[in-house]
């Protein structure tokens, strides 16, 4: 655990979150500032800075993907579809440096990125 990391502190129960799914290795909770009717963050419980670091831990990466799919299913998104986003680094707009998959859906989401 990184004591300076917001999401590590959520995993530790030090900061509250609305948890919607949990496995031994992952946690999923609602984004505090949702950008769509469904906006859930899926994280590995272990600290990885970003998706590049997560990719070096294939077991954790697979667990995050499986949990993301389970959240999408539980939130009723698999019929009409949804978006799974890993913002990475400054150009990617990453603000919290504990890797997280955004599961976003519940309405048409428009273009993938702004031009
Ligand atoms: P990113 O820009 O990809 O790093 O996304 C960080 C996300 O974390 C943003 O969508 C924030 O709204 C969200 N966020 C920040 N603090 C919290 C929190 N305490 N609980 C839930 N979501 C949070």
Coordinates of C-alpha atoms and ligand atoms in Angstrom, one line a residue:
X1 CA 0.0 0.0 0.0
X2 CA 1.1 3.6 -0.8
X3 CA -0.1 5.8 2.0
X4 CA -0.1 8.8 -0.3
X5 CA -2.4 7.1 -2.8
X6 CA -6.1 7.9 -2.7
X7 CA -7.2 4.6 -4.2
X8 CA -4.9 2.6 -1.9
X9 CA -6.6 4.4 1.0
X10 CA -10.1 3.4 -0.4
X11 CA -8.9 -0.2 -0.6
X12 CA -7.8 0.1 3.1
X13 CA -11.2 1.4 4.1
X14 CA -9.7 4.8 5.2
X15 CA -11.7 6.8 2.6
X16 CA -15.3 5.9 1.9
X17 CA -16.5 4.7 -1.5
X18 CA -19.7 3.3 -2.9
X19 CA -18.4 -0.2 -3.7
X20 CA -20.4 -2.1 -6.3
X21 CA -18.1 -5.2 -6.8
X22 CA -15.3 -6.8 -5.0
X23 CA -13.0 -9.8 -5.5
X24 CA -9.9 -10.9 -3.5
X25 CA -7.8 -8.9 -5.9
X26 CA -10.0 -6.0 -7.2
X27 CA -12.4 -3.4 -6.0
X28 CA -15.0 -1.5 -8.1
X29 CA -16.7 1.7 -6.8
X30 CA -18.7 4.5 -8.3
X31 CA -16.9 7.6 -9.6
X32 CA -17.4 10.5 -7.3
X33 CA -18.0 12.8 -10.3
X34 CA -19.9 10.6 -12.8
X35 CA -19.7 11.5 -16.5
X36 CA -22.5 9.2 -17.5
X37 CA -25.5 7.4 -15.9
X38 CA -23.1 4.6 -15.1
X39 CA -19.5 5.4 -14.2
X40 CA -17.6 2.9 -12.1
X41 CA -13.9 2.7 -11.4
X42 CA -12.3 -0.8 -11.3
X43 CA -8.9 -1.1 -9.6
X44 CA -6.5 -3.8 -8.6
X45 CA -6.1 -3.8 -4.8
X46 CA -2.3 -3.7 -5.2
X47 CA -0.7 -0.5 -6.2
X48 CA 0.2 -0.1 -9.9
X49 CA 0.8 3.3 -11.2
X50 CA -0.8 3.0 -14.6
X51 CA -1.9 0.5 -17.3
X52 CA 1.7 0.1 -18.4
X53 CA 2.7 -1.1 -14.9
X54 CA -0.4 -3.2 -14.7
X55 CA 0.5 -5.0 -18.0
X56 CA 3.7 -6.2 -16.3
X57 CA 1.5 -8.1 -13.8
X58 CA -0.7 -10.3 -16.1
X59 CA -2.7 -11.9 -13.4
X60 CA -3.7 -8.6 -11.9
X61 CA -4.5 -7.2 -15.4
X62 CA -6.7 -10.2 -16.2
X63 CA -8.5 -9.8 -12.9
X64 CA -9.2 -6.1 -13.6
X65 CA -10.6 -6.9 -17.0
X66 CA -12.8 -9.7 -15.6
X67 CA -14.1 -7.4 -12.9
X68 CA -14.8 -4.7 -15.4
X69 CA -16.8 -7.1 -17.5
X70 CA -18.7 -8.3 -14.4
X71 CA -19.5 -4.7 -13.5
X72 CA -20.7 -3.9 -17.0
X73 CA -23.0 -7.0 -16.8
X74 CA -24.3 -6.1 -13.4
X75 CA -25.0 -2.5 -14.4
X76 CA -26.9 -3.7 -17.5
X77 CA -24.5 -2.3 -20.0
X78 CA -23.7 -5.3 -22.1
X79 CA -26.7 -5.0 -24.4
X80 CA -26.3 -1.4 -25.7
X81 CA -22.6 -1.3 -25.0
X82 CA -20.3 0.8 -22.9
X83 CA -16.7 2.2 -22.9
X84 CA -13.7 0.9 -20.9
X85 CA -11.1 3.6 -20.5
X86 CA -7.6 3.6 -19.0
X87 CA -6.5 7.3 -18.9
X88 CA -2.7 7.1 -18.9
X89 CA -0.2 9.9 -18.1
X90 CA -0.5 13.6 -18.7
X91 CA -1.7 13.5 -22.4
X92 CA -4.2 10.7 -21.4
X93 CA -5.6 13.0 -18.6
X94 CA -4.7 10.6 -15.7
X95 CA -5.3 12.3 -12.4
X96 CA -5.1 9.4 -9.9
X97 CA -1.9 7.4 -10.3
X98 CA -3.3 4.1 -9.1
X99 CA -4.4 2.3 -12.3
X100 CA -8.2 2.3 -12.8
X101 CA -10.5 1.2 -15.6
X102 CA -13.4 3.5 -16.1
X103 CA -16.6 1.6 -16.9
X104 CA -18.8 4.2 -18.5
X105 CA -22.2 3.8 -20.1
X106 CA -26.0 4.2 -19.8
X107 CA -26.3 6.6 -22.8
X108 CA -24.7 7.0 -26.2
X109 CA -21.2 8.2 -25.4
X110 CA -20.4 10.1 -28.6
X111 CA -17.0 10.2 -30.3
X112 CA -14.1 8.4 -28.7
X113 CA -12.0 11.5 -28.3
X114 CA -12.3 15.2 -28.9
X115 CA -10.7 16.3 -32.1
Ligands
LIG1 P1 -8.4 9.7 -14.2 O1 -8.5 11.1 -14.7 O2 -8.5 8.7 -15.2 O3 -7.2 9.5 -13.3 O4 -9.7 9.5 -13.3 C1 -9.7 9.7 -11.9 C2 -11.2 9.6 -11.5 O5 -11.3 9.4 -10.1 C3 -12.0 10.8 -11.9 O6 -13.1 10.4 -12.7 C4 -12.5 11.3 -10.5 O7 -13.9 11.8 -10.5 C5 -12.4 10.0 -9.7 N1 -12.3 10.2 -8.2 C6 -11.5 11.1 -7.6 N2 -11.6 10.9 -6.2 C7 -12.5 9.9 -6.0 C8 -13.1 9.3 -4.9 N3 -12.7 9.7 -3.6 N4 -14.0 8.4 -5.1 C9 -14.4 8.0 -6.3 N5 -13.9 8.5 -7.4 C10 -13.0 9.5 -7.3

